[in-house]
Short mmCIF file of C-alpha atoms in Angstrom, two decimals:
data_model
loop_
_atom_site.label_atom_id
_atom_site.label_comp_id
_atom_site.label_asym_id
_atom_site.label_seq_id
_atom_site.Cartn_x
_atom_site.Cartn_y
_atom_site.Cartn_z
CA UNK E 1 25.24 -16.07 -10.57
CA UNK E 2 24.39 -12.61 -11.80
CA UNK E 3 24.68 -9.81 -9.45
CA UNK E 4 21.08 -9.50 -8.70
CA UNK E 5 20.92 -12.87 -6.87
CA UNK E 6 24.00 -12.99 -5.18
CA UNK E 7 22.08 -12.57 -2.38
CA UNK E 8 19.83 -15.52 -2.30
CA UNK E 9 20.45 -16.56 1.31
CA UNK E 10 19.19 -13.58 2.63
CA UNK E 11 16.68 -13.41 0.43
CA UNK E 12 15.19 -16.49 1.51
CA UNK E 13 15.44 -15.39 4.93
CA UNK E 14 13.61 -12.31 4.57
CA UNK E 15 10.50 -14.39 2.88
CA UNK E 16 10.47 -16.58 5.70
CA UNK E 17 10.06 -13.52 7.96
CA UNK E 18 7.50 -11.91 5.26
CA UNK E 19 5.93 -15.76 5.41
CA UNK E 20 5.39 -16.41 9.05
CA UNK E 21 4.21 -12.83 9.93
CA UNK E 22 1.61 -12.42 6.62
CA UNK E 23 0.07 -15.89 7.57
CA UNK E 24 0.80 -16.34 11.13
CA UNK E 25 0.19 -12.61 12.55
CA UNK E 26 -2.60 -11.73 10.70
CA UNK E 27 -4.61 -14.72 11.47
CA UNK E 28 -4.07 -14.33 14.88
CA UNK E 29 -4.50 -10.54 15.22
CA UNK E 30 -7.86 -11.12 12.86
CA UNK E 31 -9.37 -13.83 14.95
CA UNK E 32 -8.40 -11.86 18.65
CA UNK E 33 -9.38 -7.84 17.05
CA UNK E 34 -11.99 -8.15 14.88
CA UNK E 35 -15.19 -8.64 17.30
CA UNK E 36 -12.94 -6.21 20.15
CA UNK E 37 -12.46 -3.39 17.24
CA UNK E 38 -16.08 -3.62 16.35
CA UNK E 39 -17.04 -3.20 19.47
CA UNK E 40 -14.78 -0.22 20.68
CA UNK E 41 -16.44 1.56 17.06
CA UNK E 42 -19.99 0.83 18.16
CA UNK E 43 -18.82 2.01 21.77
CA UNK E 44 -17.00 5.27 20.93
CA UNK E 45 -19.44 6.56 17.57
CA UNK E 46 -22.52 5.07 18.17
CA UNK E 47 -24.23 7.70 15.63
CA UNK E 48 -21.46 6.77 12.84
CA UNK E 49 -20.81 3.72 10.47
CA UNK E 50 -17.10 3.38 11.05
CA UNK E 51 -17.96 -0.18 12.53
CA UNK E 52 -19.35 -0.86 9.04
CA UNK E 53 -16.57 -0.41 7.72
CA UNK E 54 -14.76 -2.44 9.53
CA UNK E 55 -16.99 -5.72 9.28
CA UNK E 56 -16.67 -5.46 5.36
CA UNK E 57 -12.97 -4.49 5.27
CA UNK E 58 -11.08 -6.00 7.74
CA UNK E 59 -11.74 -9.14 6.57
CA UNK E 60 -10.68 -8.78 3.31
CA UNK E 61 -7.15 -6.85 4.62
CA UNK E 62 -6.45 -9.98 6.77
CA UNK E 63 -7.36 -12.50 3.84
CA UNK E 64 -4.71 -10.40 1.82
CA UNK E 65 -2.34 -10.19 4.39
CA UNK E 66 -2.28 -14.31 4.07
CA UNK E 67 -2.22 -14.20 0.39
CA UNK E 68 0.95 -12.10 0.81
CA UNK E 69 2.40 -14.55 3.30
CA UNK E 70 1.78 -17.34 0.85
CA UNK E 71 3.39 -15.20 -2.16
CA UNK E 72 6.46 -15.10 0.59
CA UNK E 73 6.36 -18.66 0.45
CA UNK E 74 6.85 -18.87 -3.07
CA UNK E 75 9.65 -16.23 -3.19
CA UNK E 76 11.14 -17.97 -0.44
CA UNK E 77 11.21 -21.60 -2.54
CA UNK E 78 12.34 -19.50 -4.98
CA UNK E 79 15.52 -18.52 -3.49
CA UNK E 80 16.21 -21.87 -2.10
CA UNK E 81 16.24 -22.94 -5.77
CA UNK E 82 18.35 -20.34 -6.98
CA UNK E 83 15.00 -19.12 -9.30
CA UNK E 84 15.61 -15.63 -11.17
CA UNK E 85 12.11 -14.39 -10.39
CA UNK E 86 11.88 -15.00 -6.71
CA UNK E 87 13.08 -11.40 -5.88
CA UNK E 88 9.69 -10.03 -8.31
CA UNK E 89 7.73 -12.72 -6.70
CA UNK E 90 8.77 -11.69 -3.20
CA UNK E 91 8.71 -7.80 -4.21
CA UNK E 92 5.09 -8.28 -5.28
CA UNK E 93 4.21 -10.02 -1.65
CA UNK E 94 5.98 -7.71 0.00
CA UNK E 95 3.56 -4.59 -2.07
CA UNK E 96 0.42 -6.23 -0.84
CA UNK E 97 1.76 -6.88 2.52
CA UNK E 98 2.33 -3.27 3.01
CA UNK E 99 -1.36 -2.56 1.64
CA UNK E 100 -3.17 -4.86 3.62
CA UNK E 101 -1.78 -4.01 6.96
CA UNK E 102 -1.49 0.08 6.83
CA UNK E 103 -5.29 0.76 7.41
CA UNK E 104 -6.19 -1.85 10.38
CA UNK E 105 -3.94 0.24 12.79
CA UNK E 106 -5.87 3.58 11.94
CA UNK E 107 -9.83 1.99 13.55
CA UNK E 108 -7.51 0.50 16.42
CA UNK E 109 -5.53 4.14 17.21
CA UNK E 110 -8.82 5.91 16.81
CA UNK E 111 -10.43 3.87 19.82
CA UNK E 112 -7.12 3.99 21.88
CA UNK E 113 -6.91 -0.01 21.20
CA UNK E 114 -3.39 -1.46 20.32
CA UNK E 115 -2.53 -1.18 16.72
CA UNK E 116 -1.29 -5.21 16.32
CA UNK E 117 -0.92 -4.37 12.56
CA UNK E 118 1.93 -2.04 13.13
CA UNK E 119 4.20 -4.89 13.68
CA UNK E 120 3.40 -6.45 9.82
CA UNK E 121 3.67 -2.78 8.67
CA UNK E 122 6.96 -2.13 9.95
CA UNK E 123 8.56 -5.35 9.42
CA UNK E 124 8.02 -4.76 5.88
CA UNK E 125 9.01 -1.70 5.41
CA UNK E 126 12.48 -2.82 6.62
CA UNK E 127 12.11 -6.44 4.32
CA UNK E 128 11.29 -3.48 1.68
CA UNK E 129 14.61 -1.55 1.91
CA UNK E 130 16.82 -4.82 2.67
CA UNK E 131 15.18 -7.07 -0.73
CA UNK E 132 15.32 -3.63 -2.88
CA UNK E 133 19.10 -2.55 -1.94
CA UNK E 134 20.61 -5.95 -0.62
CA UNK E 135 18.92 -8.49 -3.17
CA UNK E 136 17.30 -6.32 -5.97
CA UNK E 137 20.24 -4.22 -6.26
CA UNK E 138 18.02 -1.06 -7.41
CA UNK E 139 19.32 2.40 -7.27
CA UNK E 140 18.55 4.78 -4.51
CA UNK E 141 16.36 6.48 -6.84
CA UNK E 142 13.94 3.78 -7.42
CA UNK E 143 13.07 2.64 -4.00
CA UNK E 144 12.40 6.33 -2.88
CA UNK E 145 9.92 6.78 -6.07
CA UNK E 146 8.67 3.08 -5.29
CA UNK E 147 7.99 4.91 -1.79
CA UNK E 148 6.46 7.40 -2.55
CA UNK E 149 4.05 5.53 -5.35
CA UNK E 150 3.31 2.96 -2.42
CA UNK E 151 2.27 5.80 -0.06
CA UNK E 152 -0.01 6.97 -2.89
CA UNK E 153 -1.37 3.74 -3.01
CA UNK E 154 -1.96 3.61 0.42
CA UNK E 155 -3.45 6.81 1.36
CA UNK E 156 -5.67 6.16 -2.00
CA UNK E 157 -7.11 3.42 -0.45
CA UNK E 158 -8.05 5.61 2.38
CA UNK E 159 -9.52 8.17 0.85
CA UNK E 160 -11.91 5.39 -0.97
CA UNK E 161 -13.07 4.20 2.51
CA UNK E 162 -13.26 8.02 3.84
CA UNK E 163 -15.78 8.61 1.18
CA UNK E 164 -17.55 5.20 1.31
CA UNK E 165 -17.64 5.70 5.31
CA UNK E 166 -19.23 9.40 4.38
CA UNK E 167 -21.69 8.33 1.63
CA UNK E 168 -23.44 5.57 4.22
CA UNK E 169 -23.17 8.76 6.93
CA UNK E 170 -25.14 11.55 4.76
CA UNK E 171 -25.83 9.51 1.37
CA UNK E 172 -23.88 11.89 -0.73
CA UNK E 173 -23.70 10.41 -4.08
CA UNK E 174 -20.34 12.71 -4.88
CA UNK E 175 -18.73 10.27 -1.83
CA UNK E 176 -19.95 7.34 -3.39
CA UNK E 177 -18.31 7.61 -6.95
CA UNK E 178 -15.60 8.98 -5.47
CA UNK E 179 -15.13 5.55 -3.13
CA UNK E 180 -14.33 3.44 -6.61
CA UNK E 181 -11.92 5.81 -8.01
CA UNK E 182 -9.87 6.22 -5.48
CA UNK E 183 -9.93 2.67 -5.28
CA UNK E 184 -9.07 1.91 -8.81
CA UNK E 185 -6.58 4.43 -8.54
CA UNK E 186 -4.95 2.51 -5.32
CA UNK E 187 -4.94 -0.41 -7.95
CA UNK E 188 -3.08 1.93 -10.37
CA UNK E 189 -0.29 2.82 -7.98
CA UNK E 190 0.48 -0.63 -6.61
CA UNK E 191 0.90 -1.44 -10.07
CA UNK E 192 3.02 0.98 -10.90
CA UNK E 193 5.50 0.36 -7.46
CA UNK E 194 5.83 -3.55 -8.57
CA UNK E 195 6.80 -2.48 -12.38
CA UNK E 196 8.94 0.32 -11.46
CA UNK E 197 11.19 -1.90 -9.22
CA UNK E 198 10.73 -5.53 -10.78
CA UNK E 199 12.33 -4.48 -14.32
CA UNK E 200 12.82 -2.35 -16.83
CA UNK E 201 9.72 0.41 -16.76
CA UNK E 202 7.84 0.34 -19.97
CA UNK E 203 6.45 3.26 -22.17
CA UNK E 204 2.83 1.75 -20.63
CA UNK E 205 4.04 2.33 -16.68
CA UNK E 206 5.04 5.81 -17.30
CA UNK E 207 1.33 6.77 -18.78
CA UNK E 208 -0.48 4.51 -16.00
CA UNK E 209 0.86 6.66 -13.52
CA UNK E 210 1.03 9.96 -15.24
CA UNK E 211 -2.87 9.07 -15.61
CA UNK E 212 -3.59 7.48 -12.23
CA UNK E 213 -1.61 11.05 -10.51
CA UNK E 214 -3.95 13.21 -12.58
CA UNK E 215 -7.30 11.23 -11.63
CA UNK E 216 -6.29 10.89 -7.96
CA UNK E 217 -5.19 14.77 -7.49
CA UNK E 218 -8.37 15.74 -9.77
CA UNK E 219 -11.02 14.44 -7.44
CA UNK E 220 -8.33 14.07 -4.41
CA UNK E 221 -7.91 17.82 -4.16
CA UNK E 222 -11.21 19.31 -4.45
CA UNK E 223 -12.05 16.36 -1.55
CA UNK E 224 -9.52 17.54 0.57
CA UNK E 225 -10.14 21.44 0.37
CA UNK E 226 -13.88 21.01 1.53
CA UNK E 227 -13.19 18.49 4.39
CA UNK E 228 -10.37 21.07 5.54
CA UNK E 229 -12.69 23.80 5.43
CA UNK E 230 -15.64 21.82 7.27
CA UNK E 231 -13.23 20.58 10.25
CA UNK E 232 -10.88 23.85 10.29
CA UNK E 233 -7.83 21.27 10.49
CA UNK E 234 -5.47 19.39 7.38
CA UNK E 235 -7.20 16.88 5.53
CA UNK E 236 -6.31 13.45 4.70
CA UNK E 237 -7.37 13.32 2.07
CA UNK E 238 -4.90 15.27 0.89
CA UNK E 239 -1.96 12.80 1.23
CA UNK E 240 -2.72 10.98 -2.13
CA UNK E 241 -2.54 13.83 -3.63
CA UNK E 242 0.48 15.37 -2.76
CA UNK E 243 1.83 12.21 -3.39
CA UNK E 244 0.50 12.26 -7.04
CA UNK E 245 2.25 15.57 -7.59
CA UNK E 246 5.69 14.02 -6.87
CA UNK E 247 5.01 10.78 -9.05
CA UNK E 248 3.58 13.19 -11.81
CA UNK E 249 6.84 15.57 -12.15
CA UNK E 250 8.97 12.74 -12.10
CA UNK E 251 7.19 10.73 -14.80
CA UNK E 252 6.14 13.52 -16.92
CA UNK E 253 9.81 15.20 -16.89
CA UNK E 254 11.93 13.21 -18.71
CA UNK E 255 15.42 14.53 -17.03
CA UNK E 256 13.88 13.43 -13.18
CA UNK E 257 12.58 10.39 -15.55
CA UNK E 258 15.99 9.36 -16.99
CA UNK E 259 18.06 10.42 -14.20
CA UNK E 260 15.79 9.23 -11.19
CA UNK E 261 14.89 6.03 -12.05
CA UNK E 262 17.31 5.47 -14.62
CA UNK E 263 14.78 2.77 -16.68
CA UNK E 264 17.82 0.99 -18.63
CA UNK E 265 19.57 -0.17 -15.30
#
């Protein structure tokens, strides 16, 4: 068995946990929150549209949240039948578990609710380090970078709903292009975590991120300096963007390139 799956047994354990917890626990916490979260928006900002946001969105983050679980399914029957791609099936459910249950705990904290997603968050973060060192066997190097592109996914997703939250506020059409790109670029950098970990990185995943860094700190930045200026505090919105510095130096130097993520391995 080559070294990659020796670990199959755990494996298979850790999509059973990534299984029960993206379709059990996000059922549950989606059919017990969503009407309560609402609520405590409506309650607490009557004069804003963060409840919006929340009708549209958590819906879909839920829905994902099962896809994921079912992916985990998958890896898992993959393990149990000693498959070669159940650790890149179970990496890519484990990607869109972390997506889809970031943002739900951020309408929950701001109402002083209890954040039910943290417990799908955190869970995989751990399944993240124990499938990527214990049954990927990937080098230190590649699951900090695959960090650090999944936090740039994550906080570009959140700068898409900031500014789709602020164009239905005050209708400012800058907000609302914005909202898709930052999107799209979320899309860019979840792509980019999955290839940089799953195999060996192609000439094409270097120049999607090197791209998707440049578009995300190009409108990111400018987003983030005005918002900090408006509320006299640090900006969010800023978080993608520092994060697409990072990815940017690494992919665009080819020393941090070769000797970071070492692509032949």
């Amino acid at each position: 068995m080559e070294d990659h799956y020796k670990n199959k047994i755990l494996g298979y354990w850790i999509a059973m946990i990534g299984a029960i917890l993206g379709i059990g626990a996000n059922v549950t916490f989606f059919f017990t929150q969503y009407d309560l979260m609402i609520a405590a928006q409506i309650a607490q900002y009557p004069m804003r549209t963060n409840w919006k946001v929340i009708t549209y969105i958590l819906p879909v983050f839920a829905g994902m949240g099962v896809v994921a679980g079912f992916m985990y399914m998958l890896g898992m029957s993959g393990f149990f039948a000693n498959d070669k791609k159940a650790y890149k099936i179970t990496m890519i459910a484990n990607v869109i578990a972390l997506q889809f249950s970031f943002w739900p705990m951020i309408p929950a904290l701001d109402t002083g609710m209890t954040p039910y997603w943290t417990v799908i968050f955190l869970v995989n973060i751990i399944i993240y380090f124990l499938l990527n060192f214990l049954v990927g066997k990937k080098n230190w190097g590649r699951i900090t970078f695959g960090l650090v592109t999944g936090m740039a996914m994550i906080m570009s997703y959140i700068n898409g709903t900031a500014s789709l939250n602020i164009f239905w506020m005050r209708g400012l059409l800058y907000y609302r292009i914005a909202n898709p790109i930052h999107w799209t670029m979320m899309a860019c950098f979840g792509i980019l975590t999955v290839a940089i970990l799953i195999g060996k990185p192609k000439t094409w995943v270097k120049w999607l991120g090197i791209t998707a860094a440049v578009i995300e700190m190009g409108i990111g930045i400018p987003m983030g300096i005005m918002t900090t200026i408006e509320k006299g505090e640090f900006s969010m919105y800023l978080g993608a963007p520092g994060m697409s510095i990072i990815i940017l130096l690494v992919l665009a130097i080819p020393f941090l390139w070769k000797n970071f993520i070492k692509p032949e391995e």
